[in-house]
């Protein structure tokens, strides 16, 4: 078959436009020319959850070409600037969901993937999106046992310090996850009991405020399309800690709804499914006595002002994880000072992942100084014993999940006792 010059010219023109359009948009953006959001990389970046902008120039050499680094850089840069890429991602996933739901009408599964190959499932009856259930493994068993041993060691080394371990279930690790019965060897409470709880000594107080087998009960405390807990989940955890440590109760604290855009949360974003938005709520508690520091500089956690004034309002930006927009990300070490309490005997070390950022201010209201650290942060170059020596804190609260312990033992195994993995 022979392609005429006319058709060949059309094909070349289309291919040229396809290649040059992203290049031209990238050039305009780099020169500060404002572009409509549909023509920029911003919306697609929100869906991706990260922005990669590799250098084409640096990889344009024999080594870069041979390794594929140059080709990957070119593809990534073009992908970043494809017009309407966010809309294409969402549209493609929506079409796939329609096909999956059509087949599900025949088989009647409770949970179905949000698109082909997705690690997230949609539960249409309860309007939720959940990650596939976490599974048991020898590696997880070792991580839980090593963590228990390390925590016991540091608690024995500091006998005058109160150690509290709060282990929660999140959407990955709860047996209430609807994908749990569909996945072979999904994580059970008994597995965590055997490898973690049974290996802790009396030097550590264990709290498990979130343990569920019933999906409806779990749904009362966690967001619908985000693995983080909602305001009642935060309150339930705080009350468990407060009861153990004799802190002020917030059981009757009122709740306020943030008058900003609806958010679909992290699971909604990663599952490319904005079908079930929800509003973000928080406890209406006076925290004006608190100031925050990170890296010796005053900071404002999250974008609370933007959320409360509705500045974060366009759908795709709100589609990103509203939890982090409001509460903020995780600092390596964040120090919360409380001007209402001047007592050096009231110092707290709070070790937690992203769940803790919604809880730390309420705990900090009971202490003069609160040292919140996220050991998953790459900026953490210290250990728990060194932090205890530096701060002379009298109380340590470590809050995590079985999944979090597994990640910690792989990523930062020397954090807890300062010796493991060295």
mmCIF file of C-alpha atoms in Angstrom:
data_model
loop_
_atom_site.group_PDB
_atom_site.id
_atom_site.type_symbol
_atom_site.label_atom_id
_atom_site.label_comp_id
_atom_site.label_asym_id
_atom_site.label_seq_id
_atom_site.Cartn_x
_atom_site.Cartn_y
_atom_site.Cartn_z
ATOM 1 C CA UNK A 1 0.000 0.000 0.000
ATOM 2 C CA UNK A 2 1.350 3.439 -0.971
ATOM 3 C CA UNK A 3 0.678 6.512 1.157
ATOM 4 C CA UNK A 4 0.137 9.610 -0.937
ATOM 5 C CA UNK A 5 2.168 12.746 -0.315
ATOM 6 C CA UNK A 6 -0.992 14.504 0.859
ATOM 7 C CA UNK A 7 -1.753 11.988 3.588
ATOM 8 C CA UNK A 8 1.915 11.739 4.501
ATOM 9 C CA UNK A 9 2.060 15.519 4.964
ATOM 10 C CA UNK A 10 -1.028 15.384 7.191
ATOM 11 C CA UNK A 11 0.483 12.616 9.329
ATOM 12 C CA UNK A 12 3.755 14.511 9.691
ATOM 13 C CA UNK A 13 1.871 17.670 10.624
ATOM 14 C CA UNK A 14 -0.188 15.845 13.271
ATOM 15 C CA UNK A 15 2.890 14.185 14.722
ATOM 16 C CA UNK A 16 4.735 17.533 14.782
ATOM 17 C CA UNK A 17 1.833 19.219 16.570
ATOM 18 C CA UNK A 18 1.661 16.328 19.045
ATOM 19 C CA UNK A 19 5.348 16.710 19.889
ATOM 20 C CA UNK A 20 5.670 20.487 19.700
ATOM 21 C CA UNK A 21 2.522 21.365 21.643
ATOM 22 C CA UNK A 22 3.865 20.065 24.986
ATOM 23 C CA UNK A 23 7.263 21.597 24.189
ATOM 24 C CA UNK A 24 5.672 24.946 23.388
ATOM 25 C CA UNK A 25 3.485 24.864 26.484
ATOM 26 C CA UNK A 26 6.505 24.012 28.619
ATOM 27 C CA UNK A 27 8.443 26.926 27.115
ATOM 28 C CA UNK A 28 5.578 29.354 27.692
ATOM 29 C CA UNK A 29 5.219 28.161 31.286
ATOM 30 C CA UNK A 30 8.959 28.521 31.945
ATOM 31 C CA UNK A 31 8.790 32.147 30.744
ATOM 32 C CA UNK A 32 5.996 32.875 33.205
ATOM 33 C CA UNK A 33 3.156 32.986 30.687
ATOM 34 C CA UNK A 34 -0.078 32.083 32.542
ATOM 35 C CA UNK A 35 -1.837 29.104 30.992
ATOM 36 C CA UNK A 36 -5.345 27.748 31.530
ATOM 37 C CA UNK A 37 -5.155 24.899 34.045
ATOM 38 C CA UNK A 38 -6.324 22.388 31.460
ATOM 39 C CA UNK A 39 -3.230 23.246 29.389
ATOM 40 C CA UNK A 40 -0.789 23.121 32.305
ATOM 41 C CA UNK A 41 0.717 20.232 34.252
ATOM 42 C CA UNK A 42 -0.786 21.367 37.558
ATOM 43 C CA UNK A 43 -3.988 19.324 37.539
ATOM 44 C CA UNK A 44 -2.325 16.117 36.359
ATOM 45 C CA UNK A 45 0.395 16.609 38.985
ATOM 46 C CA UNK A 46 -2.279 16.664 41.678
ATOM 47 C CA UNK A 47 -3.591 13.337 40.442
ATOM 48 C CA UNK A 48 -0.097 11.855 40.216
ATOM 49 C CA UNK A 49 0.660 13.060 43.729
ATOM 50 C CA UNK A 50 4.166 14.140 42.730
ATOM 51 C CA UNK A 51 5.952 16.089 40.033
ATOM 52 C CA UNK A 52 8.979 14.720 38.206
ATOM 53 C CA UNK A 53 10.875 17.108 35.939
ATOM 54 C CA UNK A 54 14.081 15.307 34.844
ATOM 55 C CA UNK A 55 16.775 17.175 32.911
ATOM 56 C CA UNK A 56 16.919 16.217 29.234
ATOM 57 C CA UNK A 57 20.202 18.058 28.774
ATOM 58 C CA UNK A 58 22.024 16.180 31.550
ATOM 59 C CA UNK A 59 20.966 12.781 30.237
ATOM 60 C CA UNK A 60 21.759 13.553 26.586
ATOM 61 C CA UNK A 61 24.954 11.514 26.365
ATOM 62 C CA UNK A 62 25.976 8.008 25.369
ATOM 63 C CA UNK A 63 25.493 6.649 28.885
ATOM 64 C CA UNK A 64 22.076 8.285 29.250
ATOM 65 C CA UNK A 65 20.887 7.002 25.879
ATOM 66 C CA UNK A 66 22.233 3.491 26.498
ATOM 67 C CA UNK A 67 20.580 3.273 29.925
ATOM 68 C CA UNK A 68 17.268 4.693 28.714
ATOM 69 C CA UNK A 69 17.542 7.680 31.067
ATOM 70 C CA UNK A 70 17.408 10.149 28.167
ATOM 71 C CA UNK A 71 14.342 8.526 26.604
ATOM 72 C CA UNK A 72 12.563 8.433 29.976
ATOM 73 C CA UNK A 73 13.370 12.100 30.566
ATOM 74 C CA UNK A 74 11.941 13.087 27.174
ATOM 75 C CA UNK A 75 8.790 11.020 27.737
ATOM 76 C CA UNK A 76 8.280 12.458 31.219
ATOM 77 C CA UNK A 77 8.739 16.070 30.075
ATOM 78 C CA UNK A 78 6.286 15.578 27.212
ATOM 79 C CA UNK A 79 3.822 13.807 29.507
ATOM 80 C CA UNK A 80 4.011 16.671 32.000
ATOM 81 C CA UNK A 81 2.800 19.173 29.425
ATOM 82 C CA UNK A 82 0.182 17.154 27.541
ATOM 83 C CA UNK A 83 -2.955 19.315 27.282
ATOM 84 C CA UNK A 84 -6.005 17.953 29.094
ATOM 85 C CA UNK A 85 -3.974 15.065 30.559
ATOM 86 C CA UNK A 86 -5.840 15.189 33.889
ATOM 87 C CA UNK A 87 -9.180 15.023 32.099
ATOM 88 C CA UNK A 88 -7.945 12.111 29.988
ATOM 89 C CA UNK A 89 -6.792 10.205 33.085
ATOM 90 C CA UNK A 90 -10.126 10.691 34.821
ATOM 91 C CA UNK A 91 -12.153 9.957 31.686
ATOM 92 C CA UNK A 92 -10.292 6.749 30.901
ATOM 93 C CA UNK A 93 -10.710 5.487 34.465
ATOM 94 C CA UNK A 94 -14.429 6.394 34.396
ATOM 95 C CA UNK A 95 -14.962 4.338 31.231
ATOM 96 C CA UNK A 96 -13.164 1.372 32.783
ATOM 97 C CA UNK A 97 -15.276 1.657 35.949
ATOM 98 C CA UNK A 98 -18.423 1.490 33.833
ATOM 99 C CA UNK A 99 -17.239 -1.742 32.222
ATOM 100 C CA UNK A 100 -16.238 -3.210 35.595
ATOM 101 C CA UNK A 101 -19.614 -2.356 37.104
ATOM 102 C CA UNK A 102 -21.379 -3.922 34.140
ATOM 103 C CA UNK A 103 -19.552 -7.202 34.703
ATOM 104 C CA UNK A 104 -20.136 -6.924 38.435
ATOM 105 C CA UNK A 105 -23.869 -6.903 37.815
ATOM 106 C CA UNK A 106 -23.416 -10.546 36.818
ATOM 107 C CA UNK A 107 -20.987 -11.677 39.544
ATOM 108 C CA UNK A 108 -22.144 -9.432 42.398
ATOM 109 C CA UNK A 109 -18.823 -8.722 44.136
ATOM 110 C CA UNK A 110 -19.010 -6.383 47.128
ATOM 111 C CA UNK A 111 -15.763 -4.605 46.232
ATOM 112 C CA UNK A 112 -14.515 -4.009 42.697
ATOM 113 C CA UNK A 113 -11.360 -2.273 41.402
ATOM 114 C CA UNK A 114 -11.723 1.372 40.412
ATOM 115 C CA UNK A 115 -9.989 0.694 37.092
ATOM 116 C CA UNK A 116 -8.196 -2.263 35.537
ATOM 117 C CA UNK A 117 -5.041 -3.028 37.503
ATOM 118 C CA UNK A 118 -5.936 -0.606 40.308
ATOM 119 C CA UNK A 119 -4.829 -1.355 43.864
ATOM 120 C CA UNK A 120 -7.967 0.380 45.152
ATOM 121 C CA UNK A 121 -11.513 -0.903 45.289
ATOM 122 C CA UNK A 122 -14.842 0.848 45.223
ATOM 123 C CA UNK A 123 -17.646 -0.187 47.572
ATOM 124 C CA UNK A 124 -20.639 1.376 45.899
ATOM 125 C CA UNK A 125 -23.178 0.512 48.596
ATOM 126 C CA UNK A 126 -21.352 2.534 51.249
ATOM 127 C CA UNK A 127 -19.761 5.047 48.839
ATOM 128 C CA UNK A 128 -16.199 4.288 49.882
ATOM 129 C CA UNK A 129 -12.865 3.676 48.203
ATOM 130 C CA UNK A 130 -10.358 1.456 50.005
ATOM 131 C CA UNK A 131 -6.895 0.067 49.250
ATOM 132 C CA UNK A 132 -6.521 -3.660 48.896
ATOM 133 C CA UNK A 133 -6.056 -5.340 52.260
ATOM 134 C CA UNK A 134 -2.548 -5.745 53.715
ATOM 135 C CA UNK A 135 -1.253 -9.330 53.833
ATOM 136 C CA UNK A 136 0.590 -11.393 56.405
ATOM 137 C CA UNK A 137 4.181 -12.343 55.674
ATOM 138 C CA UNK A 138 7.345 -13.575 57.423
ATOM 139 C CA UNK A 139 8.857 -10.136 56.808
ATOM 140 C CA UNK A 140 5.950 -8.429 58.607
ATOM 141 C CA UNK A 141 6.206 -10.878 61.498
ATOM 142 C CA UNK A 142 9.917 -10.116 61.900
ATOM 143 C CA UNK A 143 9.289 -6.364 61.730
ATOM 144 C CA UNK A 144 6.650 -6.494 64.477
ATOM 145 C CA UNK A 145 8.832 -8.641 66.724
ATOM 146 C CA UNK A 146 11.941 -6.493 66.188
ATOM 147 C CA UNK A 147 9.956 -3.339 66.913
ATOM 148 C CA UNK A 148 8.610 -4.787 70.174
ATOM 149 C CA UNK A 149 12.119 -5.791 71.240
ATOM 150 C CA UNK A 150 13.554 -2.347 70.410
ATOM 151 C CA UNK A 151 10.770 -0.475 72.186
ATOM 152 C CA UNK A 152 11.147 -2.626 75.300
ATOM 153 C CA UNK A 153 14.880 -1.953 75.315
ATOM 154 C CA UNK A 154 14.531 1.831 75.228
ATOM 155 C CA UNK A 155 11.712 1.767 77.808
ATOM 156 C CA UNK A 156 13.953 -0.218 80.172
ATOM 157 C CA UNK A 157 16.762 2.285 79.591
ATOM 158 C CA UNK A 158 14.510 5.196 80.653
ATOM 159 C CA UNK A 159 12.533 3.772 83.590
ATOM 160 C CA UNK A 160 11.294 7.199 84.740
ATOM 161 C CA UNK A 161 9.671 7.937 81.401
ATOM 162 C CA UNK A 162 6.120 6.859 80.606
ATOM 163 C CA UNK A 163 5.922 4.945 77.297
ATOM 164 C CA UNK A 164 2.575 4.531 75.528
ATOM 165 C CA UNK A 165 2.208 2.604 72.273
ATOM 166 C CA UNK A 166 -0.986 3.323 70.341
ATOM 167 C CA UNK A 167 -1.612 0.803 67.562
ATOM 168 C CA UNK A 168 -4.467 1.655 65.227
ATOM 169 C CA UNK A 169 -6.038 -0.108 62.304
ATOM 170 C CA UNK A 170 -6.141 1.800 59.044
ATOM 171 C CA UNK A 171 -7.939 0.888 55.841
ATOM 172 C CA UNK A 172 -5.095 -1.449 54.808
ATOM 173 C CA UNK A 173 -4.815 -3.345 58.061
ATOM 174 C CA UNK A 174 -8.363 -3.574 59.433
ATOM 175 C CA UNK A 175 -10.251 -6.864 59.026
ATOM 176 C CA UNK A 176 -13.263 -4.610 58.350
ATOM 177 C CA UNK A 177 -11.822 -3.824 54.896
ATOM 178 C CA UNK A 178 -14.301 -5.405 52.405
ATOM 179 C CA UNK A 179 -11.386 -6.684 50.291
ATOM 180 C CA UNK A 180 -10.032 -8.692 53.234
ATOM 181 C CA UNK A 181 -12.099 -11.853 52.564
ATOM 182 C CA UNK A 182 -11.259 -11.580 48.856
ATOM 183 C CA UNK A 183 -7.475 -11.608 49.367
ATOM 184 C CA UNK A 184 -5.505 -14.659 50.368
ATOM 185 C CA UNK A 185 -3.619 -14.336 53.665
ATOM 186 C CA UNK A 186 -4.974 -10.893 54.519
ATOM 187 C CA UNK A 187 -3.790 -9.438 57.828
ATOM 188 C CA UNK A 188 -5.661 -10.518 60.975
ATOM 189 C CA UNK A 189 -5.758 -9.090 64.484
ATOM 190 C CA UNK A 190 -4.447 -12.404 65.838
ATOM 191 C CA UNK A 191 -1.310 -12.083 63.675
ATOM 192 C CA UNK A 192 -0.570 -8.650 65.179
ATOM 193 C CA UNK A 193 -1.352 -9.988 68.660
ATOM 194 C CA UNK A 194 1.096 -12.879 68.282
ATOM 195 C CA UNK A 195 4.011 -10.972 66.785
ATOM 196 C CA UNK A 196 3.662 -7.568 68.452
ATOM 197 C CA UNK A 197 1.413 -7.350 71.494
ATOM 198 C CA UNK A 198 2.537 -10.630 73.073
ATOM 199 C CA UNK A 199 6.188 -9.501 72.820
ATOM 200 C CA UNK A 200 5.753 -6.255 74.757
ATOM 201 C CA UNK A 201 6.664 -6.074 78.449
ATOM 202 C CA UNK A 202 4.986 -4.097 81.218
ATOM 203 C CA UNK A 203 7.416 -1.245 80.525
ATOM 204 C CA UNK A 204 5.152 -0.185 77.650
ATOM 205 C CA UNK A 205 1.456 0.657 77.954
ATOM 206 C CA UNK A 206 -0.478 -0.616 74.927
ATOM 207 C CA UNK A 207 -3.609 1.122 73.610
ATOM 208 C CA UNK A 208 -5.712 -0.167 70.692
ATOM 209 C CA UNK A 209 -8.601 2.308 70.315
ATOM 210 C CA UNK A 210 -9.344 1.291 66.721
ATOM 211 C CA UNK A 211 -9.963 -2.448 66.274
ATOM 212 C CA UNK A 212 -12.843 -3.444 64.025
ATOM 213 C CA UNK A 213 -14.403 -6.393 62.271
ATOM 214 C CA UNK A 214 -17.621 -4.617 61.302
ATOM 215 C CA UNK A 215 -17.371 -2.355 58.248
ATOM 216 C CA UNK A 216 -20.200 -0.067 59.352
ATOM 217 C CA UNK A 217 -18.508 0.588 62.698
ATOM 218 C CA UNK A 218 -15.178 1.295 60.989
ATOM 219 C CA UNK A 219 -16.897 3.749 58.646
ATOM 220 C CA UNK A 220 -17.970 5.897 61.602
ATOM 221 C CA UNK A 221 -14.364 6.887 62.334
ATOM 222 C CA UNK A 222 -12.572 7.003 58.962
ATOM 223 C CA UNK A 223 -12.996 9.095 55.832
ATOM 224 C CA UNK A 224 -14.805 7.667 52.840
ATOM 225 C CA UNK A 225 -12.124 8.170 50.178
ATOM 226 C CA UNK A 226 -9.074 8.756 52.336
ATOM 227 C CA UNK A 227 -7.336 6.301 54.663
ATOM 228 C CA UNK A 228 -7.043 8.929 57.414
ATOM 229 C CA UNK A 229 -9.562 9.083 60.211
ATOM 230 C CA UNK A 230 -12.341 11.638 60.392
ATOM 231 C CA UNK A 231 -12.928 13.999 63.307
ATOM 232 C CA UNK A 232 -14.614 11.305 65.407
ATOM 233 C CA UNK A 233 -11.707 8.951 64.802
ATOM 234 C CA UNK A 234 -9.354 11.650 66.050
ATOM 235 C CA UNK A 235 -11.544 12.249 69.097
ATOM 236 C CA UNK A 236 -11.748 8.523 69.926
ATOM 237 C CA UNK A 237 -7.967 8.165 69.825
ATOM 238 C CA UNK A 238 -7.372 11.307 71.857
ATOM 239 C CA UNK A 239 -9.840 10.170 74.532
ATOM 240 C CA UNK A 240 -8.060 6.801 74.862
ATOM 241 C CA UNK A 241 -4.695 8.550 75.329
ATOM 242 C CA UNK A 242 -6.191 11.200 77.619
ATOM 243 C CA UNK A 243 -7.741 8.550 79.866
ATOM 244 C CA UNK A 244 -4.402 6.773 80.211
ATOM 245 C CA UNK A 245 -2.337 9.916 80.839
ATOM 246 C CA UNK A 246 -4.877 11.921 82.838
ATOM 247 C CA UNK A 247 -5.297 14.659 80.214
ATOM 248 C CA UNK A 248 -8.227 17.002 79.723
ATOM 249 C CA UNK A 249 -11.158 15.326 77.981
ATOM 250 C CA UNK A 250 -12.470 16.571 74.633
ATOM 251 C CA UNK A 251 -15.429 14.211 74.613
ATOM 252 C CA UNK A 252 -17.877 17.112 74.555
ATOM 253 C CA UNK A 253 -15.876 19.421 72.281
ATOM 254 C CA UNK A 254 -18.029 20.740 69.421
ATOM 255 C CA UNK A 255 -17.255 19.996 65.779
ATOM 256 C CA UNK A 256 -16.942 22.558 63.013
ATOM 257 C CA UNK A 257 -17.204 21.944 59.296
ATOM 258 C CA UNK A 258 -14.680 23.710 57.116
ATOM 259 C CA UNK A 259 -16.478 25.846 54.577
ATOM 260 C CA UNK A 260 -14.147 24.981 51.735
ATOM 261 C CA UNK A 261 -14.326 22.767 48.683
ATOM 262 C CA UNK A 262 -15.229 19.131 48.997
ATOM 263 C CA UNK A 263 -12.310 16.725 48.879
ATOM 264 C CA UNK A 264 -12.006 13.177 47.641
ATOM 265 C CA UNK A 265 -8.894 12.394 49.616
ATOM 266 C CA UNK A 266 -5.858 10.292 48.827
ATOM 267 C CA UNK A 267 -7.689 7.095 47.938
ATOM 268 C CA UNK A 268 -10.020 9.022 45.649
ATOM 269 C CA UNK A 269 -7.015 10.579 43.935
ATOM 270 C CA UNK A 270 -4.976 7.396 43.501
ATOM 271 C CA UNK A 271 -8.059 5.462 42.417
ATOM 272 C CA UNK A 272 -8.936 8.229 39.895
ATOM 273 C CA UNK A 273 -12.486 8.182 41.217
ATOM 274 C CA UNK A 274 -14.002 11.518 42.332
ATOM 275 C CA UNK A 275 -17.502 10.073 42.661
ATOM 276 C CA UNK A 276 -17.770 10.276 46.451
ATOM 277 C CA UNK A 277 -16.613 13.619 47.877
ATOM 278 C CA UNK A 278 -16.897 14.484 51.564
ATOM 279 C CA UNK A 279 -16.442 17.536 53.744
ATOM 280 C CA UNK A 280 -13.555 17.959 56.162
ATOM 281 C CA UNK A 281 -14.405 18.559 59.818
ATOM 282 C CA UNK A 282 -12.333 19.299 62.887
ATOM 283 C CA UNK A 283 -12.836 19.807 66.633
ATOM 284 C CA UNK A 284 -13.695 23.398 67.503
ATOM 285 C CA UNK A 285 -11.056 23.832 70.213
ATOM 286 C CA UNK A 286 -9.100 26.950 71.124
ATOM 287 C CA UNK A 287 -5.448 26.345 70.251
ATOM 288 C CA UNK A 288 -4.363 30.000 70.282
ATOM 289 C CA UNK A 289 -1.835 29.312 73.071
ATOM 290 C CA UNK A 290 0.174 27.051 70.737
ATOM 291 C CA UNK A 291 3.017 28.026 68.423
ATOM 292 C CA UNK A 292 4.799 25.702 66.017
ATOM 293 C CA UNK A 293 8.467 25.513 65.135
ATOM 294 C CA UNK A 294 10.328 23.419 62.584
ATOM 295 C CA UNK A 295 14.028 23.743 61.797
ATOM 296 C CA UNK A 296 14.152 26.596 64.359
ATOM 297 C CA UNK A 297 11.635 28.639 62.369
ATOM 298 C CA UNK A 298 8.034 29.461 63.183
ATOM 299 C CA UNK A 299 5.609 27.642 60.861
ATOM 300 C CA UNK A 300 1.877 27.417 60.264
ATOM 301 C CA UNK A 301 0.830 23.774 59.838
ATOM 302 C CA UNK A 302 -1.045 23.085 56.624
ATOM 303 C CA UNK A 303 -3.002 25.758 54.788
ATOM 304 C CA UNK A 304 -5.686 26.294 57.410
ATOM 305 C CA UNK A 305 -6.288 29.903 56.416
ATOM 306 C CA UNK A 306 -6.766 28.931 52.789
ATOM 307 C CA UNK A 307 -9.142 26.150 53.724
ATOM 308 C CA UNK A 308 -11.189 28.255 56.119
ATOM 309 C CA UNK A 309 -11.557 31.100 53.623
ATOM 310 C CA UNK A 310 -12.390 28.795 50.735
ATOM 311 C CA UNK A 311 -9.357 29.704 48.606
ATOM 312 C CA UNK A 312 -8.811 26.055 47.782
ATOM 313 C CA UNK A 313 -11.969 25.752 45.763
ATOM 314 C CA UNK A 314 -11.410 24.379 42.268
ATOM 315 C CA UNK A 315 -12.547 20.736 41.984
ATOM 316 C CA UNK A 316 -9.283 19.072 41.001
ATOM 317 C CA UNK A 317 -7.238 20.848 43.656
ATOM 318 C CA UNK A 318 -9.817 19.915 46.268
ATOM 319 C CA UNK A 319 -9.690 16.419 44.788
ATOM 320 C CA UNK A 320 -6.161 16.133 46.153
ATOM 321 C CA UNK A 321 -5.752 15.055 49.770
ATOM 322 C CA UNK A 322 -7.627 17.719 51.742
ATOM 323 C CA UNK A 323 -6.428 16.167 54.988
ATOM 324 C CA UNK A 324 -2.874 17.300 54.303
ATOM 325 C CA UNK A 325 -3.989 20.630 52.885
ATOM 326 C CA UNK A 326 -5.627 21.495 56.189
ATOM 327 C CA UNK A 327 -3.494 19.754 58.791
ATOM 328 C CA UNK A 328 -0.148 20.001 57.013
ATOM 329 C CA UNK A 329 2.561 17.542 56.090
ATOM 330 C CA UNK A 330 4.985 15.701 58.319
ATOM 331 C CA UNK A 331 8.063 17.503 59.580
ATOM 332 C CA UNK A 332 11.144 15.598 60.701
ATOM 333 C CA UNK A 333 10.782 17.379 64.041
ATOM 334 C CA UNK A 334 8.052 19.868 64.905
ATOM 335 C CA UNK A 335 8.119 21.586 68.306
ATOM 336 C CA UNK A 336 4.837 22.883 69.699
ATOM 337 C CA UNK A 337 5.159 25.450 72.507
ATOM 338 C CA UNK A 338 2.238 26.092 74.838
ATOM 339 C CA UNK A 339 2.275 29.541 76.428
ATOM 340 C CA UNK A 340 -0.505 28.493 78.817
ATOM 341 C CA UNK A 341 1.740 25.974 80.642
ATOM 342 C CA UNK A 342 5.116 26.882 82.121
ATOM 343 C CA UNK A 343 6.268 23.599 83.600
ATOM 344 C CA UNK A 344 9.388 21.747 82.427
ATOM 345 C CA UNK A 345 8.047 18.546 83.932
ATOM 346 C CA UNK A 346 5.319 18.537 81.266
ATOM 347 C CA UNK A 347 7.109 17.633 78.069
ATOM 348 C CA UNK A 348 5.877 15.127 75.501
ATOM 349 C CA UNK A 349 7.541 13.277 72.640
ATOM 350 C CA UNK A 350 4.897 12.287 70.114
ATOM 351 C CA UNK A 351 6.091 9.826 67.459
ATOM 352 C CA UNK A 352 3.606 9.358 64.658
ATOM 353 C CA UNK A 353 3.019 9.292 60.932
ATOM 354 C CA UNK A 354 0.477 11.479 59.114
ATOM 355 C CA UNK A 355 -2.351 10.400 61.429
ATOM 356 C CA UNK A 356 -0.685 12.351 64.220
ATOM 357 C CA UNK A 357 -0.878 15.752 62.543
ATOM 358 C CA UNK A 358 -4.625 15.851 63.185
ATOM 359 C CA UNK A 359 -4.073 14.921 66.829
ATOM 360 C CA UNK A 360 -0.902 16.705 67.925
ATOM 361 C CA UNK A 361 -2.436 20.086 68.808
ATOM 362 C CA UNK A 362 -4.967 18.499 71.159
ATOM 363 C CA UNK A 363 -2.216 16.606 72.962
ATOM 364 C CA UNK A 364 -0.015 19.723 73.019
ATOM 365 C CA UNK A 365 -2.667 21.659 74.954
ATOM 366 C CA UNK A 366 -1.737 19.499 77.971
ATOM 367 C CA UNK A 367 2.056 20.063 77.828
ATOM 368 C CA UNK A 368 4.485 22.959 77.919
ATOM 369 C CA UNK A 369 6.489 21.522 75.000
ATOM 370 C CA UNK A 370 5.509 18.805 72.553
ATOM 371 C CA UNK A 371 8.079 17.283 70.199
ATOM 372 C CA UNK A 372 6.271 15.714 67.245
ATOM 373 C CA UNK A 373 8.445 13.593 64.974
ATOM 374 C CA UNK A 374 7.672 11.448 61.967
ATOM 375 C CA UNK A 375 10.403 8.761 61.731
ATOM 376 C CA UNK A 376 9.423 8.074 58.103
ATOM 377 C CA UNK A 377 10.673 11.537 57.136
ATOM 378 C CA UNK A 378 14.051 11.449 55.386
ATOM 379 C CA UNK A 379 15.130 14.440 57.478
ATOM 380 C CA UNK A 380 15.144 12.379 60.696
ATOM 381 C CA UNK A 381 18.819 11.951 61.534
ATOM 382 C CA UNK A 382 18.289 11.436 65.276
ATOM 383 C CA UNK A 383 16.981 8.498 67.291
ATOM 384 C CA UNK A 384 14.382 8.235 70.030
ATOM 385 C CA UNK A 385 17.035 7.863 72.792
ATOM 386 C CA UNK A 386 18.909 10.943 71.563
ATOM 387 C CA UNK A 387 15.646 12.914 71.438
ATOM 388 C CA UNK A 388 14.890 11.824 75.003
ATOM 389 C CA UNK A 389 18.333 12.954 76.130
ATOM 390 C CA UNK A 390 17.975 16.329 74.404
ATOM 391 C CA UNK A 391 14.422 17.131 75.510
ATOM 392 C CA UNK A 392 14.215 15.366 78.907
ATOM 393 C CA UNK A 393 10.597 14.570 78.096
ATOM 394 C CA UNK A 394 8.711 12.632 80.740
ATOM 395 C CA UNK A 395 6.185 11.021 78.396
ATOM 396 C CA UNK A 396 6.543 9.269 75.033
ATOM 397 C CA UNK A 397 3.526 8.408 72.894
ATOM 398 C CA UNK A 398 4.222 6.306 69.805
ATOM 399 C CA UNK A 399 1.259 5.985 67.477
ATOM 400 C CA UNK A 400 1.309 3.801 64.369
ATOM 401 C CA UNK A 401 -0.169 0.762 62.601
ATOM 402 C CA UNK A 402 1.145 -2.702 61.794
ATOM 403 C CA UNK A 403 1.798 -1.453 58.263
ATOM 404 C CA UNK A 404 3.627 1.583 59.673
ATOM 405 C CA UNK A 405 5.849 -0.596 61.869
ATOM 406 C CA UNK A 406 6.757 -2.695 58.860
ATOM 407 C CA UNK A 407 7.755 0.437 56.922
ATOM 408 C CA UNK A 408 9.700 1.860 59.872
ATOM 409 C CA UNK A 409 11.706 -1.324 60.382
ATOM 410 C CA UNK A 410 12.664 -1.314 56.715
ATOM 411 C CA UNK A 411 13.336 2.413 56.324
ATOM 412 C CA UNK A 412 14.656 3.582 59.697
ATOM 413 C CA UNK A 413 15.395 0.495 61.837
ATOM 414 C CA UNK A 414 17.707 2.301 64.279
ATOM 415 C CA UNK A 415 15.192 4.977 65.261
ATOM 416 C CA UNK A 416 13.524 3.330 68.252
ATOM 417 C CA UNK A 417 16.464 2.064 70.329
ATOM 418 C CA UNK A 418 19.357 3.719 68.512
ATOM 419 C CA UNK A 419 21.224 0.461 67.974
ATOM 420 C CA UNK A 420 19.276 -1.876 65.687
ATOM 421 C CA UNK A 421 20.566 -1.996 62.144
ATOM 422 C CA UNK A 422 23.784 -0.085 62.922
#
